[in-house]
CSV table of N, CA, C and O in Angstrom, one decimal:
chain,number,residue,atom,x,y,z
A,1,MET,N,13.1,4.0,14.1
A,1,MET,CA,12.3,4.6,14.3
A,1,MET,C,11.3,5.0,13.4
A,1,MET,O,11.3,4.2,12.4
A,2,PHE,N,10.1,4.8,13.7
A,2,PHE,CA,9.0,4.9,12.8
A,2,PHE,C,7.6,5.8,12.3
A,2,PHE,O,8.2,7.2,13.9
A,3,ALA,N,6.9,6.4,12.1
A,3,ALA,CA,6.0,7.7,11.3
A,3,ALA,C,4.7,7.4,11.5
A,3,ALA,O,4.8,6.0,11.0
A,4,VAL,N,3.4,8.5,12.0
A,4,VAL,CA,2.7,7.9,11.5
A,4,VAL,C,2.4,9.2,10.8
A,4,VAL,O,2.1,10.0,10.8
A,5,ILE,N,1.9,8.3,9.9
A,5,ILE,CA,0.8,9.1,8.4
A,5,ILE,C,0.0,9.0,7.9
A,5,ILE,O,-0.7,8.2,8.6
A,6,LYS,N,0.2,9.9,7.8
A,6,LYS,CA,-2.3,10.6,6.9
A,6,LYS,C,-2.3,10.4,5.8
A,6,LYS,O,-1.5,11.4,4.9
A,7,THR,N,-2.6,9.4,4.8
A,7,THR,CA,-3.5,9.2,3.1
A,7,THR,C,-4.7,8.9,2.8
A,7,THR,O,-3.8,7.4,3.7
A,8,GLY,N,-5.1,9.1,1.9
A,8,GLY,CA,-6.1,8.3,2.4
A,8,GLY,C,-7.1,8.5,2.7
A,8,GLY,O,-8.3,7.8,3.2
A,9,GLY,N,-7.5,9.3,3.6
A,9,GLY,CA,-8.9,9.1,4.4
A,9,GLY,C,-7.9,8.9,6.5
A,9,GLY,O,-8.8,8.7,6.8
A,10,LYS,N,-7.4,7.8,5.8
A,10,LYS,CA,-6.5,6.6,7.3
A,10,LYS,C,-4.7,6.6,7.7
A,10,LYS,O,-4.4,7.5,7.2
A,11,GLN,N,-4.6,6.6,8.1
A,11,GLN,CA,-3.4,6.8,9.1
A,11,GLN,C,-2.8,5.6,9.4
A,11,GLN,O,-3.4,4.3,9.5
A,12,TYR,N,-1.8,5.0,9.8
A,12,TYR,CA,-0.6,4.2,8.9
A,12,TYR,C,0.6,4.4,10.1
A,12,TYR,O,1.4,5.3,9.8
A,13,ARG,N,1.1,3.7,10.3
A,13,ARG,CA,2.5,3.3,11.3
A,13,ARG,C,3.5,3.0,10.8
A,13,ARG,O,2.8,1.7,10.5
A,14,VAL,N,4.2,3.4,9.8
A,14,VAL,CA,5.2,2.5,9.7
A,14,VAL,C,7.0,3.4,9.7
A,14,VAL,O,6.9,4.0,10.9
A,15,VAL,N,7.4,2.3,8.8
A,15,VAL,CA,8.5,2.3,10.1
A,15,VAL,C,9.8,2.1,7.8
A,15,VAL,O,8.8,2.1,6.7
A,16,GLU,N,10.5,2.0,7.8
A,16,GLU,CA,11.3,2.0,6.4
A,16,GLU,C,11.0,0.7,6.1
A,16,GLU,O,11.6,-0.3,7.2
A,17,ASP,N,12.0,0.1,5.2
A,17,ASP,CA,11.5,-1.2,3.7
A,17,ASP,C,10.2,-2.2,4.8
A,17,ASP,O,9.8,-3.1,3.7
A,18,GLN,N,8.8,-1.1,4.5
A,18,GLN,CA,8.3,-2.0,5.1
A,18,GLN,C,6.6,-1.3,3.6
A,18,GLN,O,7.2,-1.0,2.9
A,19,VAL,N,6.2,-2.4,2.7
A,19,VAL,CA,5.7,-2.6,2.2
A,19,VAL,C,4.2,-2.7,2.4
A,19,VAL,O,3.7,-3.6,3.5
A,20,LEU,N,3.3,-1.7,1.8
A,20,LEU,CA,1.2,-1.7,2.4
A,20,LEU,C,0.9,-1.0,1.7
A,20,LEU,O,1.2,-0.4,0.4
A,21,LYS,N,-0.5,-1.9,1.8
A,21,LYS,CA,-1.5,-1.0,0.7
A,21,LYS,C,-2.2,-0.3,1.2
A,21,LYS,O,-3.3,-0.1,2.3
A,22,VAL,N,-1.5,0.9,0.3
A,22,VAL,CA,-2.9,2.4,1.2
A,22,VAL,C,-3.6,3.1,-0.3
A,22,VAL,O,-3.5,2.5,-1.5
A,23,GLU,N,-4.2,3.8,-0.3
A,23,GLU,CA,-5.0,4.6,-1.1
A,23,GLU,C,-5.0,6.8,-1.0
A,23,GLU,O,-4.6,6.7,-0.1
A,24,GLY,N,-5.0,7.0,-2.4
A,24,GLY,CA,-4.9,8.6,-2.3
A,24,GLY,C,-3.7,8.9,-2.3
A,24,GLY,O,-2.7,10.3,-2.7
A,25,VAL,N,-2.4,8.4,-3.1
A,25,VAL,CA,-1.0,8.2,-3.7
A,25,VAL,C,-1.1,8.1,-5.3
A,25,VAL,O,-1.6,7.1,-5.6
A,26,GLU,N,-1.2,9.4,-5.9
A,26,GLU,CA,-1.2,9.1,-7.0
A,26,GLU,C,1.2,8.6,-7.9
A,26,GLU,O,1.7,10.1,-7.2
A,27,GLY,N,0.5,8.8,-9.1
A,27,GLY,CA,2.1,8.6,-9.3
A,27,GLY,C,2.1,7.1,-10.6
A,27,GLY,O,1.7,6.0,-9.4
A,28,GLU,N,3.3,6.5,-11.0
A,28,GLU,CA,3.6,5.6,-11.7
A,28,GLU,C,4.9,5.2,-10.8
A,28,GLU,O,4.8,5.1,-10.1
A,29,PRO,N,4.1,3.2,-11.1
A,29,PRO,CA,5.1,2.8,-10.9
A,29,PRO,C,6.5,2.4,-10.3
A,29,PRO,O,7.1,2.9,-12.2
A,30,GLY,N,6.9,2.9,-9.7
A,30,GLY,CA,8.7,2.9,-10.1
A,30,GLY,C,9.6,3.9,-9.4
A,30,GLY,O,10.5,4.3,-9.6
A,31,THR,N,8.3,4.9,-8.6
A,31,THR,CA,9.3,5.9,-8.8
A,31,THR,C,8.8,6.9,-7.5
A,31,THR,O,7.9,5.8,-6.7
A,32,ILE,N,9.6,7.7,-6.8
A,32,ILE,CA,9.3,8.2,-5.6
A,32,ILE,C,9.0,9.5,-4.9
A,32,ILE,O,8.1,10.7,-6.2
A,33,VAL,N,7.9,9.3,-4.7
A,33,VAL,CA,6.8,9.4,-3.9
A,33,VAL,C,6.9,10.4,-2.6
A,33,VAL,O,7.1,9.7,-1.3
A,34,GLN,N,6.8,12.2,-2.3
A,34,GLN,CA,6.6,12.1,-0.8
A,34,GLN,C,5.5,12.0,0.4
A,34,GLN,O,4.7,13.0,-1.2
A,35,ILE,N,5.5,12.1,0.9
A,35,ILE,CA,4.2,12.4,2.0
A,35,ILE,C,4.3,13.2,2.9
A,35,ILE,O,5.1,12.6,3.7
A,36,GLY,N,3.2,14.6,3.0
A,36,GLY,CA,4.3,15.6,4.1
A,36,GLY,C,3.2,15.5,5.0
A,36,GLY,O,3.7,16.0,6.0
A,37,GLU,N,2.2,14.8,4.8
A,37,GLU,CA,1.4,14.4,6.2
A,37,GLU,C,1.6,13.2,7.9
A,37,GLU,O,1.2,12.5,7.6
A,38,VAL,N,2.9,14.5,8.1
A,38,VAL,CA,3.7,13.7,9.8
A,38,VAL,C,2.5,13.7,10.3
A,38,VAL,O,3.2,15.1,11.6
A,39,ILE,N,2.6,13.2,12.0
A,39,ILE,CA,0.9,12.6,12.3
A,39,ILE,C,2.1,12.8,13.7
A,39,ILE,O,2.2,13.9,15.0
A,40,MET,N,3.4,11.5,13.5
A,40,MET,CA,4.1,11.8,14.9
A,40,MET,C,5.5,10.5,14.1
A,40,MET,O,5.1,10.6,13.2
A,41,LEU,N,6.3,11.0,14.6
A,41,LEU,CA,7.6,10.5,15.0
A,41,LEU,C,7.9,10.1,16.0
A,41,LEU,O,7.8,10.3,17.6
A,42,GLY,N,9.0,8.5,16.1
A,42,GLY,CA,8.8,7.9,17.6
A,42,GLY,C,10.7,7.7,17.3
A,42,GLY,O,10.7,7.8,16.7
A,43,GLY,N,10.7,7.9,18.6
A,43,GLY,CA,11.5,6.8,18.4
A,43,GLY,C,12.2,6.9,19.5
A,43,GLY,O,12.1,7.2,20.7
A,44,ASP,N,14.1,7.3,20.2
A,44,ASP,CA,14.6,8.3,21.0
A,44,ASP,C,13.8,9.3,21.5
A,44,ASP,O,13.5,9.5,22.9
A,45,LYS,N,13.2,10.5,20.8
A,45,LYS,CA,12.5,11.5,21.6
A,45,LYS,C,11.3,11.6,20.4
A,45,LYS,O,11.4,12.0,19.3
A,46,PRO,N,10.4,11.1,20.9
A,46,PRO,CA,8.9,11.2,20.3
A,46,PRO,C,9.0,12.2,19.8
A,46,PRO,O,8.8,13.1,20.7
A,47,GLU,N,8.3,12.8,19.4
A,47,GLU,CA,7.5,14.3,18.6
A,47,GLU,C,6.5,14.0,17.9
A,47,GLU,O,5.5,13.1,17.1
A,48,ILE,N,5.1,14.2,17.9
A,48,ILE,CA,3.7,14.8,18.1
A,48,ILE,C,3.6,16.3,17.5
A,48,ILE,O,3.9,17.2,18.1
A,49,GLY,N,2.5,16.1,16.6
A,49,GLY,CA,2.2,17.1,15.2
A,49,GLY,C,1.3,17.3,16.2
A,49,GLY,O,0.2,17.2,16.7
A,50,LYS,N,1.4,19.0,15.2
A,50,LYS,CA,-0.2,20.1,16.3
A,50,LYS,C,-0.4,20.3,14.8
A,50,LYS,O,-0.4,21.9,14.7
A,51,PRO,N,-1.3,19.5,14.0
A,51,PRO,CA,-2.1,18.8,13.9
A,51,PRO,C,-0.4,17.7,13.0
A,51,PRO,O,-0.7,16.8,13.6
A,52,THR,N,0.0,18.3,12.0
A,52,THR,CA,1.1,17.6,11.5
A,52,THR,C,2.6,18.5,11.8
A,52,THR,O,2.4,19.4,12.7
A,53,ILE,N,4.0,17.4,12.2
A,53,ILE,CA,5.0,18.3,11.9
A,53,ILE,C,5.2,18.8,10.3
A,53,ILE,O,5.5,17.8,9.6
A,54,SER,N,6.1,19.8,11.5
A,54,SER,CA,6.8,20.8,9.5
A,54,SER,C,8.1,20.0,9.1
A,54,SER,O,8.3,20.6,10.1
A,55,GLY,N,8.1,19.9,8.4
A,55,GLY,CA,9.6,19.9,7.6
A,55,GLY,C,9.8,18.6,7.2
A,55,GLY,O,10.3,18.0,7.5
A,56,ALA,N,8.4,17.8,8.4
A,56,ALA,CA,8.9,16.5,8.3
A,56,ALA,C,8.0,15.0,6.9
A,56,ALA,O,7.6,16.1,6.7
A,57,SER,N,8.7,14.7,6.6
A,57,SER,CA,8.1,13.6,5.5
A,57,SER,C,8.1,12.7,5.5
A,57,SER,O,9.5,12.5,5.8
A,58,VAL,N,7.8,11.5,4.4
A,58,VAL,CA,7.7,10.0,4.5
A,58,VAL,C,7.7,9.7,2.7
A,58,VAL,O,6.9,9.8,2.2
A,59,ALA,N,9.7,10.0,2.7
A,59,ALA,CA,9.5,9.9,0.9
A,59,ALA,C,9.3,7.6,0.7
A,59,ALA,O,9.2,7.0,1.9
A,60,VAL,N,8.5,7.4,-0.4
A,60,VAL,CA,7.2,6.1,-0.4
A,60,VAL,C,7.9,5.9,-2.4
A,60,VAL,O,8.1,6.6,-2.8
A,61,GLU,N,7.8,4.6,-2.1
A,61,GLU,CA,8.4,4.4,-3.4
A,61,GLU,C,6.6,4.0,-3.9
A,61,GLU,O,6.4,2.5,-3.6
A,62,ILE,N,6.2,3.9,-5.3
A,62,ILE,CA,5.5,2.7,-5.9
A,62,ILE,C,5.9,1.7,-6.4
A,62,ILE,O,6.8,2.0,-7.3
A,63,VAL,N,5.2,0.9,-5.5
A,63,VAL,CA,5.5,-0.5,-6.4
A,63,VAL,C,3.6,-0.9,-7.6
A,63,VAL,O,5.3,-1.2,-8.6
A,64,GLU,N,3.1,-0.9,-7.3
A,64,GLU,CA,2.2,-1.5,-8.9
A,64,GLU,C,0.6,-0.9,-7.7
A,64,GLU,O,0.8,-0.7,-6.7
A,65,HIS,N,0.2,-0.9,-8.4
A,65,HIS,CA,-1.7,-0.3,-8.4
A,65,HIS,C,-1.9,-1.6,-9.1
A,65,HIS,O,-2.4,-2.7,-9.7
A,66,GLY,N,-3.6,-1.2,-8.0
A,66,GLY,CA,-4.6,-3.2,-8.2
A,66,GLY,C,-5.9,-2.0,-7.3
A,66,GLY,O,-6.3,-1.4,-7.2
A,67,ARG,N,-6.4,-3.3,-7.6
A,67,ARG,CA,-8.2,-3.8,-7.2
A,67,ARG,C,-7.6,-4.4,-6.6
A,67,ARG,O,-7.8,-5.6,-6.3
A,68,GLY,N,-9.0,-3.5,-5.2
A,68,GLY,CA,-8.7,-4.8,-4.1
A,68,GLY,C,-10.1,-6.3,-4.3
A,68,GLY,O,-11.1,-6.0,-5.3
A,69,ARG,N,-10.2,-7.0,-4.0
A,69,ARG,CA,-11.8,-8.7,-3.5
A,69,ARG,C,-13.0,-7.2,-3.8
A,69,ARG,O,-12.5,-6.4,-3.2
A,70,LYS,N,-13.5,-7.9,-4.4
A,70,LYS,CA,-15.2,-7.5,-4.9
A,70,LYS,C,-14.8,-8.1,-3.5
A,70,LYS,O,-15.3,-9.0,-2.8
A,71,VAL,N,-16.3,-6.8,-2.9
A,71,VAL,CA,-16.8,-7.1,-1.8
A,71,VAL,C,-18.6,-6.9,-2.6
A,71,VAL,O,-18.0,-5.6,-3.1
A,72,ILE,N,-19.5,-7.4,-1.8
A,72,ILE,CA,-20.9,-7.7,-2.0
A,72,ILE,C,-21.9,-6.8,-1.5
A,72,ILE,O,-21.7,-7.4,-0.4
A,73,ALA,N,-22.1,-6.4,-1.5
A,73,ALA,CA,-23.5,-5.1,-0.7
A,73,ALA,C,-25.3,-5.9,-0.8
A,73,ALA,O,-25.0,-5.0,-1.9
A,74,PHE,N,-25.9,-7.0,-0.5
A,74,PHE,CA,-26.1,-7.7,-0.7
A,74,PHE,C,-28.2,-7.1,0.4
A,74,PHE,O,-27.7,-6.7,1.7
A,75,LYS,N,-28.8,-6.6,0.6
A,75,LYS,CA,-29.8,-5.9,0.4
A,75,LYS,C,-31.0,-6.1,0.2
A,75,LYS,O,-31.0,-5.9,-0.6
A,76,LYS,N,-31.8,-7.0,1.5
A,76,LYS,CA,-33.7,-7.9,0.5
A,76,LYS,C,-34.6,-6.8,1.9
A,76,LYS,O,-33.7,-7.4,3.6
A,77,ARG,N,-35.1,-7.2,1.6
A,77,ARG,CA,-36.7,-5.9,2.2
A,77,ARG,C,-38.1,-7.3,2.1
A,77,ARG,O,-38.4,-8.1,1.8
A,78,ARG,N,-37.5,-8.2,3.2
A,78,ARG,CA,-38.4,-10.0,3.5
A,78,ARG,C,-39.9,-9.6,3.4
A,78,ARG,O,-40.2,-8.6,3.8
A,79,ARG,N,-40.3,-10.4,2.3
A,79,ARG,CA,-42.1,-9.5,2.4
A,79,ARG,C,-42.1,-9.2,1.3
A,79,ARG,O,-43.7,-8.6,1.1
A,80,LYS,N,-41.6,-8.3,1.0
A,80,LYS,CA,-41.7,-7.3,0.3
A,80,LYS,C,-40.8,-7.9,-1.5
A,80,LYS,O,-41.7,-6.4,-2.7
A,81,ASN,N,-40.7,-8.5,-1.7
A,81,ASN,CA,-40.4,-8.9,-3.2
A,81,ASN,C,-38.9,-8.1,-4.2
A,81,ASN,O,-39.0,-7.4,-4.5
A,82,SER,N,-38.4,-7.1,-2.7
A,82,SER,CA,-37.1,-6.0,-2.9
A,82,SER,C,-35.9,-6.6,-2.2
A,82,SER,O,-35.7,-7.1,-0.9
A,83,ARG,N,-34.8,-6.4,-3.2
A,83,ARG,CA,-33.4,-6.7,-3.4
A,83,ARG,C,-32.9,-6.2,-3.8
A,83,ARG,O,-32.6,-6.2,-4.9
A,84,ARG,N,-31.8,-6.2,-3.5
A,84,ARG,CA,-30.1,-4.7,-4.6
A,84,ARG,C,-29.0,-5.6,-4.4
A,84,ARG,O,-28.8,-6.1,-3.2
A,85,LYS,N,-28.4,-6.2,-5.5
A,85,LYS,CA,-27.0,-7.0,-5.2
A,85,LYS,C,-26.4,-6.3,-6.5
A,85,LYS,O,-26.3,-5.9,-6.8
A,86,ARG,N,-25.3,-5.0,-5.8
A,86,ARG,CA,-24.2,-4.4,-5.9
A,86,ARG,C,-22.9,-5.5,-4.8
A,86,ARG,O,-22.8,-5.2,-4.2
A,87,GLY,N,-21.7,-4.7,-6.1
A,87,GLY,CA,-20.6,-5.1,-6.0
A,87,GLY,C,-19.2,-4.2,-5.6
A,87,GLY,O,-19.6,-3.7,-6.4
A,88,HIS,N,-18.7,-3.9,-5.6
A,88,HIS,CA,-17.9,-3.3,-5.0
A,88,HIS,C,-15.8,-4.0,-5.3
A,88,HIS,O,-15.8,-4.3,-4.4
A,89,ARG,N,-15.0,-3.0,-6.4
A,89,ARG,CA,-14.0,-3.8,-5.8
A,89,ARG,C,-12.8,-2.0,-5.2
A,89,ARG,O,-13.0,-1.1,-6.7
A,90,GLN,N,-12.7,-2.1,-4.4
A,90,GLN,CA,-11.4,-0.6,-4.3
A,90,GLN,C,-10.0,-0.8,-4.9
A,90,GLN,O,-9.6,-1.7,-4.9
A,91,ASP,N,-9.6,0.5,-4.9
A,91,ASP,CA,-8.4,0.9,-5.9
A,91,ASP,C,-7.6,1.3,-4.7
A,91,ASP,O,-7.8,1.8,-3.8
A,92,PHE,N,-6.4,0.7,-4.7
A,92,PHE,CA,-5.8,1.0,-4.1
A,92,PHE,C,-3.8,1.5,-4.4
A,92,PHE,O,-3.5,0.6,-6.0
A,93,VAL,N,-3.2,1.0,-4.3
A,93,VAL,CA,-1.6,1.8,-4.1
A,93,VAL,C,-0.7,1.1,-3.6
A,93,VAL,O,-0.8,0.8,-2.4
A,94,LEU,N,0.1,-0.3,-3.3
A,94,LEU,CA,1.2,-1.1,-3.0
A,94,LEU,C,2.4,0.2,-3.1
A,94,LEU,O,3.4,0.3,-3.9
A,95,ILE,N,2.4,0.5,-1.5
A,95,ILE,CA,3.8,1.9,-1.5
A,95,ILE,C,4.8,0.1,-0.8
A,95,ILE,O,4.6,0.0,0.2
A,96,ARG,N,6.8,1.5,-0.8
A,96,ARG,CA,7.3,0.4,-0.1
A,96,ARG,C,7.8,2.2,1.1
A,96,ARG,O,8.6,2.9,-0.1
A,97,ILE,N,7.8,2.2,1.9
A,97,ILE,CA,8.5,3.3,2.9
A,97,ILE,C,10.2,2.7,2.3
A,97,ILE,O,10.5,2.3,3.0
A,98,SER,N,10.7,3.9,1.6
A,98,SER,CA,11.9,4.0,1.5
A,98,SER,C,13.1,4.7,2.3
A,98,SER,O,13.4,4.3,3.1
A,99,GLU,N,12.3,6.4,3.0
A,99,GLU,CA,13.1,6.9,4.1
A,99,GLU,C,12.1,7.8,5.0
A,99,GLU,O,11.2,7.4,3.9
A,100,ILE,N,12.1,8.0,6.6
A,100,ILE,CA,11.7,8.8,6.6
A,100,ILE,C,12.8,10.4,7.0
A,100,ILE,O,13.8,10.0,7.8
A,101,LEU,N,11.8,11.3,6.0
A,101,LEU,CA,12.7,12.2,6.7
A,101,LEU,C,12.6,13.7,7.4
A,101,LEU,O,11.8,13.8,8.1
A,102,THR,N,13.1,14.6,8.0
A,102,THR,CA,12.0,15.6,9.0
A,102,THR,C,14.4,16.4,8.5
A,102,THR,O,14.9,16.4,7.9
A,103,GLY,N,13.2,17.4,8.4
A,103,GLY,CA,14.5,18.9,9.1
A,103,GLY,C,14.2,19.6,7.3
A,103,GLY,O,14.9,19.9,6.7
A,104,GLY,N,13.0,19.1,6.2
A,104,GLY,CA,12.5,19.5,5.4
A,104,GLY,C,13.8,18.8,4.1
A,104,GLY,O,13.8,19.3,2.4
A,105,ALA,N,13.7,18.1,4.9
A,105,ALA,CA,15.3,16.8,4.1
A,105,ALA,C,14.4,16.6,2.5
A,105,ALA,O,13.6,16.1,3.0
A,106,LYS,N,15.8,15.7,1.7
A,106,LYS,CA,14.9,16.0,-0.1
A,106,LYS,C,15.5,14.4,-0.5
A,106,LYS,O,16.0,14.0,1.1
A,107,PRO,N,14.5,13.6,-0.8
A,107,PRO,CA,15.5,11.9,-0.1
A,107,PRO,C,16.0,11.9,-0.9
A,107,PRO,O,17.0,12.5,-2.2
A,108,THR,N,16.6,10.8,-0.5
A,108,THR,CA,18.1,10.6,-0.7
A,108,THR,C,18.1,9.1,-1.4
A,108,THR,O,19.3,8.7,-2.6
A,109,LYS,N,17.1,8.1,-1.4
A,109,LYS,CA,17.3,6.9,-1.7
A,109,LYS,C,16.3,6.7,-3.5
A,109,LYS,O,15.1,7.6,-3.0
A,110,GLY,N,17.1,6.0,-4.1
A,110,GLY,CA,16.3,6.1,-5.6
A,110,GLY,C,15.0,4.3,-5.7
A,110,GLY,O,15.1,3.8,-4.1
A,111,PRO,N,14.6,4.0,-6.0
A,111,PRO,CA,13.8,2.8,-5.9
A,111,PRO,C,14.7,1.8,-6.4
A,111,PRO,O,15.6,1.6,-6.6
A,112,LYS,N,14.1,0.3,-4.6
A,112,LYS,CA,14.6,-0.6,-4.6
A,112,LYS,C,14.8,-1.2,-6.4
A,112,LYS,O,13.6,-1.7,-6.8
A,113,PRO,N,16.3,-1.6,-6.8
A,113,PRO,CA,16.1,-2.6,-7.8
A,113,PRO,C,14.8,-4.0,-7.9
A,113,PRO,O,15.2,-4.4,-6.8
A,114,LYS,N,14.3,-4.5,-8.9
A,114,LYS,CA,13.7,-5.5,-8.6
A,114,LYS,C,14.8,-6.6,-9.1
A,114,LYS,O,15.8,-6.9,-9.7
A,115,PRO,N,14.2,-8.2,-7.7
A,115,PRO,CA,15.6,-8.9,-7.9
A,115,PRO,C,15.2,-9.9,-9.0
A,115,PRO,O,14.6,-9.9,-10.4
A,116,GLU,N,16.5,-10.7,-10.0
A,116,GLU,CA,16.8,-11.1,-11.0
A,116,GLU,C,16.0,-12.5,-10.9
A,116,GLU,O,15.9,-13.0,-9.4
A,117,PRO,N,15.0,-12.2,-11.5
A,117,PRO,CA,14.5,-13.9,-11.9
A,117,PRO,C,15.9,-15.1,-11.3
A,117,PRO,O,16.2,-15.6,-12.3
A,118,LYS,N,15.2,-16.6,-11.0
A,118,LYS,CA,16.5,-17.4,-10.8
A,118,LYS,C,15.9,-18.6,-11.9
A,118,LYS,O,15.0,-18.8,-12.6
A,119,ALA,N,16.8,-18.6,-12.3
A,119,ALA,CA,17.2,-19.3,-13.8
A,119,ALA,C,16.8,-21.4,-13.6
A,119,ALA,O,16.6,-21.7,-12.4
A,120,LYS,N,15.9,-21.5,-14.6
A,120,LYS,CA,15.6,-22.6,-13.8
A,120,LYS,C,16.8,-23.9,-14.6
A,120,LYS,O,17.1,-22.9,-15.6
A,121,PRO,N,17.1,-25.1,-14.1
A,121,PRO,CA,17.9,-25.9,-14.5
A,121,PRO,C,18.0,-26.2,-15.7
A,121,PRO,O,16.8,-27.1,-16.0
A,122,ALA,N,17.8,-26.8,-16.3
A,122,ALA,CA,18.7,-27.2,-17.2
A,122,ALA,C,18.3,-28.5,-17.7
A,122,ALA,O,18.9,-29.7,-16.6
A,123,LYS,N,17.3,-29.7,-18.2
A,123,LYS,CA,17.0,-30.9,-18.1
A,123,LYS,C,18.6,-31.8,-18.6
A,123,LYS,O,18.6,-31.2,-19.8
A,124,SER,N,18.8,-32.6,-18.4
A,124,SER,CA,20.0,-33.8,-19.0
A,124,SER,C,18.9,-34.0,-19.5
A,124,SER,O,17.7,-34.7,-20.1
A,125,GLU,N,20.1,-35.5,-20.4
A,125,GLU,CA,19.1,-36.0,-22.1
A,125,GLU,C,19.1,-37.1,-20.8
A,125,GLU,O,17.4,-38.0,-22.1
A,126,ALA,N,19.4,-37.6,-20.0
A,126,ALA,CA,18.5,-39.2,-19.5
A,126,ALA,C,18.1,-38.6,-19.2
A,126,ALA,O,15.9,-39.6,-19.0
A,127,GLU,N,17.6,-37.1,-18.3
A,127,GLU,CA,16.0,-36.8,-17.5
A,127,GLU,C,15.0,-37.2,-18.5
A,127,GLU,O,13.8,-37.1,-18.9
A,128,ASP,N,15.4,-36.8,-20.0
A,128,ASP,CA,14.2,-36.6,-21.3
A,128,ASP,C,13.5,-37.6,-21.6
A,128,ASP,O,12.7,-37.6,-21.7
A,129,ASP,N,13.9,-38.9,-21.2
A,129,ASP,CA,14.5,-40.6,-22.4
A,129,ASP,C,14.3,-40.7,-20.7
A,129,ASP,O,12.5,-41.3,-21.0
A,130,ALA,N,13.8,-41.0,-19.9
A,130,ALA,CA,13.2,-41.3,-18.9
A,130,ALA,C,11.3,-40.7,-19.0
A,130,ALA,O,10.8,-42.0,-18.5
A,131,ALA,N,11.1,-38.9,-18.6
A,131,ALA,CA,10.0,-39.0,-19.5
A,131,ALA,C,9.0,-39.5,-20.1
A,131,ALA,O,8.9,-39.6,-21.7
């Protein structure tokens, strides 16, 4: 099952456990937030909203907040000794789609646990003497 949601002025096609960068989602990292603007639900019986589907929502987990790469806006008017250089970095929120809900249901899944970091193998004394 997939859903088409609208957030930050853009539309996204999402499925469960998908990770994507969006704008316009408020919250702290590690929290579950519901996005209520579901435009379409797909699957066995597709459902299209007019303009949105009532009772449908998408539960997302906020993974982190960040800023995109720098975009340079450079304008020059030739032979006029006129130029302007401006830089901009857009804020984004990295989210993970927890579940797609219908019928006014509440989220049942919590945040996904962080994976444990892998332990580095200990060096033996023979390797230390060789180095």
